[in-house]
PDB file of C-alpha atoms in Angstrom:
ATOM      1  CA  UNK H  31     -40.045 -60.121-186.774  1.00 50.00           C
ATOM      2  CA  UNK H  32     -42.218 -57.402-186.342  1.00 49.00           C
ATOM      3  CA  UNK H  33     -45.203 -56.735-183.403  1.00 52.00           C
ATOM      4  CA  UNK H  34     -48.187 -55.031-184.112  1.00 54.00           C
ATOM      5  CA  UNK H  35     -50.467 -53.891-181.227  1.00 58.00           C
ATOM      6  CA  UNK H  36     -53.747 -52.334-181.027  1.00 57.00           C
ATOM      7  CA  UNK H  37     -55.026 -50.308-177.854  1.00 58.00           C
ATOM      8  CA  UNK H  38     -58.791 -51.984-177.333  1.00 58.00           C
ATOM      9  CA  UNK H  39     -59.559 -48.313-175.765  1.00 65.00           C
ATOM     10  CA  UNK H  40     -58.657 -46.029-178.543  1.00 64.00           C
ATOM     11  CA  UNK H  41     -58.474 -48.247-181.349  1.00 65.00           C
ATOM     12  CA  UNK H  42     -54.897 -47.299-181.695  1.00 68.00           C
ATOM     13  CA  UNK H  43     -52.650 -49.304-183.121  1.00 70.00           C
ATOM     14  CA  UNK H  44     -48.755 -49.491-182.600  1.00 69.00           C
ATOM     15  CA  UNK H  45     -45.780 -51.343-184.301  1.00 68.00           C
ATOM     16  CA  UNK H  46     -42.383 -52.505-183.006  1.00 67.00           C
ATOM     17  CA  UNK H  47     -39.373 -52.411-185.254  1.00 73.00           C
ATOM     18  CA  UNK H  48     -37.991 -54.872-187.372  1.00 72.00           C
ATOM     19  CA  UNK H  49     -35.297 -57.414-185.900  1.00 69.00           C
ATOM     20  CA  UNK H  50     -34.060 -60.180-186.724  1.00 74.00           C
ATOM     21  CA  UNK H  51     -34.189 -63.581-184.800  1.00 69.00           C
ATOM     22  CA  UNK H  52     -31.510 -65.634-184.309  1.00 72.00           C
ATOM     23  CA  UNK H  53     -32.713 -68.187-182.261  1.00 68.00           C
ATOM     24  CA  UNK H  54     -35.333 -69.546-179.969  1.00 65.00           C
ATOM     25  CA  UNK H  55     -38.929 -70.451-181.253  1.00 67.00           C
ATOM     26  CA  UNK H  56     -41.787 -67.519-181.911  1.00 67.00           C
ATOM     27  CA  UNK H  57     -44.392 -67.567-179.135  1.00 71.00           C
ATOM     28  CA  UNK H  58     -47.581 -67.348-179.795  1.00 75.00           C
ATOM     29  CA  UNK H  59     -47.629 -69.470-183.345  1.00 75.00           C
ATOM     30  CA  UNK H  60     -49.379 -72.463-184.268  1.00 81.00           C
ATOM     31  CA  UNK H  61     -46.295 -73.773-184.844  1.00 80.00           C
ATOM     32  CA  UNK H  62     -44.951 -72.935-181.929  1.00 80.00           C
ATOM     33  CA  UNK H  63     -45.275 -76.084-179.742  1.00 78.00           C
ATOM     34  CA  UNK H  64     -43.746 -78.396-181.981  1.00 82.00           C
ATOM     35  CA  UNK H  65     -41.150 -76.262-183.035  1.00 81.00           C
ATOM     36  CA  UNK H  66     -40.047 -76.343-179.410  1.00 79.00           C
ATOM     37  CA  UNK H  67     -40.025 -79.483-178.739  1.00 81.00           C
ATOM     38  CA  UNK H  68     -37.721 -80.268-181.820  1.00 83.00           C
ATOM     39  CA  UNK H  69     -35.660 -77.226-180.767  1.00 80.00           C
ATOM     40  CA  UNK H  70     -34.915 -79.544-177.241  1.00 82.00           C
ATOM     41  CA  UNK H  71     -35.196 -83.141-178.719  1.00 83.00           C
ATOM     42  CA  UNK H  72     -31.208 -83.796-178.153  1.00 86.00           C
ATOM     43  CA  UNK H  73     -31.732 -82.707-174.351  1.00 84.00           C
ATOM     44  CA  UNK H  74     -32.571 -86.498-172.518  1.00 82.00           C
ATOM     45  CA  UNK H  75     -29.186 -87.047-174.006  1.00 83.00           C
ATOM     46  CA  UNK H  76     -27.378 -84.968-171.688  1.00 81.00           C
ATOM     47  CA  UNK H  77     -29.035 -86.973-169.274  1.00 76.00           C
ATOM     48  CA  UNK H  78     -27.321 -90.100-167.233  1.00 74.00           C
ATOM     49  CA  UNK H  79     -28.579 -93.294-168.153  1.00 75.00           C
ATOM     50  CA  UNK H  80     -30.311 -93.779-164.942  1.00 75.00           C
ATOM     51  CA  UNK H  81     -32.071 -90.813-164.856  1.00 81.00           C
ATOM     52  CA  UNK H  82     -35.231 -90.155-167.052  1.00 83.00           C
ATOM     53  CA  UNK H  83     -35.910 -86.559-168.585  1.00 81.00           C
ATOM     54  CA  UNK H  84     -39.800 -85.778-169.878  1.00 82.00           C
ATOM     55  CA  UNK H  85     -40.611 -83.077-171.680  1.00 78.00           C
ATOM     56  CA  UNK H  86     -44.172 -81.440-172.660  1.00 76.00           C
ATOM     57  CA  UNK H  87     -44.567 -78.779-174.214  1.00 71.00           C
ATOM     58  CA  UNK H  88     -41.911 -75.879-172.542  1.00 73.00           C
ATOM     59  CA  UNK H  89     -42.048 -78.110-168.919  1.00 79.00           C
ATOM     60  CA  UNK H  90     -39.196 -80.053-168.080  1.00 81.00           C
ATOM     61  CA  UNK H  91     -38.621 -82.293-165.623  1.00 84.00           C
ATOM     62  CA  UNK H  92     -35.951 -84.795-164.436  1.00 83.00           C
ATOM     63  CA  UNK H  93     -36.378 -88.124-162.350  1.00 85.00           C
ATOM     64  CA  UNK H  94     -33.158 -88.803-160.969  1.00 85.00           C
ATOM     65  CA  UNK H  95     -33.069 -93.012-158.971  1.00 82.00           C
ATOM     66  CA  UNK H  96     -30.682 -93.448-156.545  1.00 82.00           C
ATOM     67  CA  UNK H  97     -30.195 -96.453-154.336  1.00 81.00           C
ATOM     68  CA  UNK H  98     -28.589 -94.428-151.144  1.00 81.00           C
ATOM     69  CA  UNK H  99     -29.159 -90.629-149.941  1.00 77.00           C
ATOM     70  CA  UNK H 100     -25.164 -90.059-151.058  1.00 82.00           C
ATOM     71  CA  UNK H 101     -25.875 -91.044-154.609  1.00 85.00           C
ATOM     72  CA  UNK H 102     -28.917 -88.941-155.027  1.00 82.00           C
ATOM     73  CA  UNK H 103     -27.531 -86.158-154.126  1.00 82.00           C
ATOM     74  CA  UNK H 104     -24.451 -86.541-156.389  1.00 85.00           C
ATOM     75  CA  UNK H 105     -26.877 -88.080-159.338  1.00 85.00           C
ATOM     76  CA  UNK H 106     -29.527 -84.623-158.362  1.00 83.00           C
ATOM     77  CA  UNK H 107     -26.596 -82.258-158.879  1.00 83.00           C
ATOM     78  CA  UNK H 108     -25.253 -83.777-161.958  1.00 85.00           C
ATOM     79  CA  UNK H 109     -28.513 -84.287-163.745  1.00 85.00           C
ATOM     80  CA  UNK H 110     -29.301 -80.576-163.299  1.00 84.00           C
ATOM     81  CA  UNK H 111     -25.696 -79.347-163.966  1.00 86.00           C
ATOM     82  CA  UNK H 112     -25.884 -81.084-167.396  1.00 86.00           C
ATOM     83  CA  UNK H 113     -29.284 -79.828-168.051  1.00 85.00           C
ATOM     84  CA  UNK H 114     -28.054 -76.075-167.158  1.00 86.00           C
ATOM     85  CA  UNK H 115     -25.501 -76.632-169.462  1.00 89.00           C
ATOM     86  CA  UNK H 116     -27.198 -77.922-172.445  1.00 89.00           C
ATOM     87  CA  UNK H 117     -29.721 -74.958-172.272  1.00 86.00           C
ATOM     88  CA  UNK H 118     -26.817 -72.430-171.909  1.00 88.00           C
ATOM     89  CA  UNK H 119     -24.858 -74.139-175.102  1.00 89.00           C
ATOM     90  CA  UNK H 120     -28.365 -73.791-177.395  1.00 85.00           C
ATOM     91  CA  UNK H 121     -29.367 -69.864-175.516  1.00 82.00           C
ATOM     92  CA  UNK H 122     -32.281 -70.849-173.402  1.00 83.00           C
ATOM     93  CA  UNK H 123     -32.093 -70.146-169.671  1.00 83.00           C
ATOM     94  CA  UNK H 124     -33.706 -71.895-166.574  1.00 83.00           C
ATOM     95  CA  UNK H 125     -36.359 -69.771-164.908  1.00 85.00           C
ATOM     96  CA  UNK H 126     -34.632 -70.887-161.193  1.00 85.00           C
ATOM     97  CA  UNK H 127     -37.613 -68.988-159.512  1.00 87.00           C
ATOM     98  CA  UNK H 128     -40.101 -71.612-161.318  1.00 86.00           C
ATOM     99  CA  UNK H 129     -37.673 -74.937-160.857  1.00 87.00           C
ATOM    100  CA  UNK H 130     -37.347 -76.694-158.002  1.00 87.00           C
ATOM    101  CA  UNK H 131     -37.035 -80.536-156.933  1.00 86.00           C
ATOM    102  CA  UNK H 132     -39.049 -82.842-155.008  1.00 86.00           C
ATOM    103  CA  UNK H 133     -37.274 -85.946-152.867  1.00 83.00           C
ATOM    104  CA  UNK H 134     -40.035 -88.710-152.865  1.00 82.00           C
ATOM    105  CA  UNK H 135     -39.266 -90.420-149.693  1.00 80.00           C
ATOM    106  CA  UNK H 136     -41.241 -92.964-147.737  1.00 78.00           C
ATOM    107  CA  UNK H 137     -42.236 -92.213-144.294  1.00 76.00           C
ATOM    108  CA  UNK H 138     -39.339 -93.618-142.113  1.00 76.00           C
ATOM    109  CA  UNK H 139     -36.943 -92.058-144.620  1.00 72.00           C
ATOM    110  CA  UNK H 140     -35.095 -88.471-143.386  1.00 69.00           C
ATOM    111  CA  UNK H 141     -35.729 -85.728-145.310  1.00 70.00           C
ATOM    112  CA  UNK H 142     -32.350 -84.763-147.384  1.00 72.00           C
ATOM    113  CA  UNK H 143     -30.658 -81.509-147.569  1.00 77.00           C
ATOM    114  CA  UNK H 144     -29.561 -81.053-151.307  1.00 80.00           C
ATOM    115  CA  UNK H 145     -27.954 -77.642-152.362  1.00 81.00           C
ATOM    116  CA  UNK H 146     -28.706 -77.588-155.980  1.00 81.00           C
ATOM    117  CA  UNK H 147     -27.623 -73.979-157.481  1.00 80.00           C
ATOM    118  CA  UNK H 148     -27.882 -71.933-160.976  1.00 79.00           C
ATOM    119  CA  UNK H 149     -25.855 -69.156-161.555  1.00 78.00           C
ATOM    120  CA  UNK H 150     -25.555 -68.235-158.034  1.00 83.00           C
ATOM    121  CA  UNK H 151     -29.042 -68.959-156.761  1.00 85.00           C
ATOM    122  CA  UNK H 152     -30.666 -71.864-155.146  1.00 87.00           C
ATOM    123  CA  UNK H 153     -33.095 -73.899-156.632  1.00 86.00           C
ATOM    124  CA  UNK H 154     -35.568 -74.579-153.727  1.00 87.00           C
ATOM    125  CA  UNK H 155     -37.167 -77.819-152.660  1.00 86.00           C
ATOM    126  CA  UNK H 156     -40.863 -78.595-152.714  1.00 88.00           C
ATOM    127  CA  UNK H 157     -42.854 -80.827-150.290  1.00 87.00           C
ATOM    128  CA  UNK H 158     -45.637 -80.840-153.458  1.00 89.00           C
ATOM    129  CA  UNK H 159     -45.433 -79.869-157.137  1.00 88.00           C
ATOM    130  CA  UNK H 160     -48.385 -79.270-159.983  1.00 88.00           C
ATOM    131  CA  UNK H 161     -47.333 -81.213-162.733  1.00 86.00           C
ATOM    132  CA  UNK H 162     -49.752 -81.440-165.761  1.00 85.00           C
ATOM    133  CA  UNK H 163     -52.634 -80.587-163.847  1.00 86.00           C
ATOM    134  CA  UNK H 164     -51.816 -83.132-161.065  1.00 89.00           C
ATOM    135  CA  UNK H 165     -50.409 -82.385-157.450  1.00 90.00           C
ATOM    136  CA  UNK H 166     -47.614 -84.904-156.588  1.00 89.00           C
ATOM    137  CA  UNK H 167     -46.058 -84.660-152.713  1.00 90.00           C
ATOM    138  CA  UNK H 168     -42.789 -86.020-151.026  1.00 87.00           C
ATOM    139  CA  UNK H 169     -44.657 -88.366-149.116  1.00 85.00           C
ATOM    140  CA  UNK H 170     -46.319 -90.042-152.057  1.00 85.00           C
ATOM    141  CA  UNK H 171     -49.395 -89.844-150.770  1.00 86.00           C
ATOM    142  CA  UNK H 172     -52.679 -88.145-153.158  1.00 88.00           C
ATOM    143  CA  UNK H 173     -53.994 -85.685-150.315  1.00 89.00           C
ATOM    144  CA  UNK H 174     -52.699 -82.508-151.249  1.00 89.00           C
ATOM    145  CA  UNK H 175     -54.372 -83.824-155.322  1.00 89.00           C
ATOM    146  CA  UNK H 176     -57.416 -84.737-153.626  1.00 90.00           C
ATOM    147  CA  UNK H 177     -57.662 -81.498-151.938  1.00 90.00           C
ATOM    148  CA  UNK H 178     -57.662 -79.778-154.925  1.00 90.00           C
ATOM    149  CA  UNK H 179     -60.135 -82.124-157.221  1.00 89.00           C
ATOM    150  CA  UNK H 180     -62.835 -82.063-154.438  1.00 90.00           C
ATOM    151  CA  UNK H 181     -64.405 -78.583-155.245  1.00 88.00           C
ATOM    152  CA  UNK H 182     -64.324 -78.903-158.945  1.00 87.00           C
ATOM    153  CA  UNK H 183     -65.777 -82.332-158.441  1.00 88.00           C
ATOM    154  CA  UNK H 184     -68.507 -81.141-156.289  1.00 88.00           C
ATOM    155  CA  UNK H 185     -69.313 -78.093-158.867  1.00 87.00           C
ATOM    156  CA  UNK H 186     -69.254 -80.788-161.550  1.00 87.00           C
ATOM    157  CA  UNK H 187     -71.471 -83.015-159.859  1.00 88.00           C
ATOM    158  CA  UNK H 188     -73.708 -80.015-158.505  1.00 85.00           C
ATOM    159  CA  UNK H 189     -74.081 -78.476-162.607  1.00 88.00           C
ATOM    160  CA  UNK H 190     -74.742 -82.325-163.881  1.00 88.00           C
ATOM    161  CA  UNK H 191     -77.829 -83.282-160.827  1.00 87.00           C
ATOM    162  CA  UNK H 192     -79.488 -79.287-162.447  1.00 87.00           C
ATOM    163  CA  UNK H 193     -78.907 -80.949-165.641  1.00 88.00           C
ATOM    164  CA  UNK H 194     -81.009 -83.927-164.633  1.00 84.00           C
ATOM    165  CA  UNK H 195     -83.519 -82.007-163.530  1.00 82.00           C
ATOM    166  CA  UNK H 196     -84.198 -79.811-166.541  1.00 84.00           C
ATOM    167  CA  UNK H 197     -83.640 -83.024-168.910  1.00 84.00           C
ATOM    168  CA  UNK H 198     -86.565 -85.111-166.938  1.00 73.00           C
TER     169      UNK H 198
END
């Protein structure tokens, strides 16, 4: 694989040096995407039958039901001890700064204190998470989503009344 770059400024350009790749998928491609995604097809198998894996595109995420705090935690650790393993065995690596996890409890429920760690570092709980454009909190409520819809809402509505006006 080889990199060529050209400076916008100067109208310079620059290559990189051969090398060869021995794995992963080229970013950047068309075929990129799906490439991936057959590169990580085996990985729900790693999984416990319980749990659920999804993948799209390079996310991954894990849903891991337990019936009792005890189990979650133990199912929690497992799930994502599996998962680091399966990326270590085919050379990928977790980005632990990006992961975390995300207890859904209702509101009687105590919050739980899981210590979930990879390669020495914490991965760090989240009261809410983005996930595919939608914000999803502990305390399944939509507030935190709705928060964020409302001003793109209003500037959608606000663009389609000017709309109306010039189309009249």
């Amino acid at each position: 694989m080889r990199v060529q770059i050209i400076d916008g400024k100067s109208n310079q350009r620059s290559s990189s040096t051969w090398k060869k790749i021995t794995d992963g998928v080229p970013q950047g491609s068309v075929l990129g995407p799906l490439l991936f995604l057959i590169y990580v097809n085996d990985l729900p198998k790693t999984i416990n039958d319980n749990n659920i894996d999804i993948l799209f595109a390079d996310d991954t995420s894990g849903i891991v039901k337990s019936h009792t705090p005890k189990d979650f935690q133990t199912n929690m650790v497992e799930e994502f001890d599996n998962a680091n393993k399966w990326f270590k065995v085919n050379s990928l690596s977790i980005n632990v700064k990006k992961s975390h996890y995300i207890p859904f409890k209702t509101k009687n429920k105590p919050t739980l204190d899981i210590n979930i760690v990879c390669d020495n570092k914490s991965i760090t709980p989240a009261t809410d998470i983005k996930y595919l454009g939608i914000y999803l909190q502990d305390s399944i409520n939509w507030s935190c989503h709705i928060e964020y819809i409302t001003p793109k809402l209003s500037s959608a509505c606000y663009v389609m009344k000017s709309i109306r006006r010039i189309c009249q």
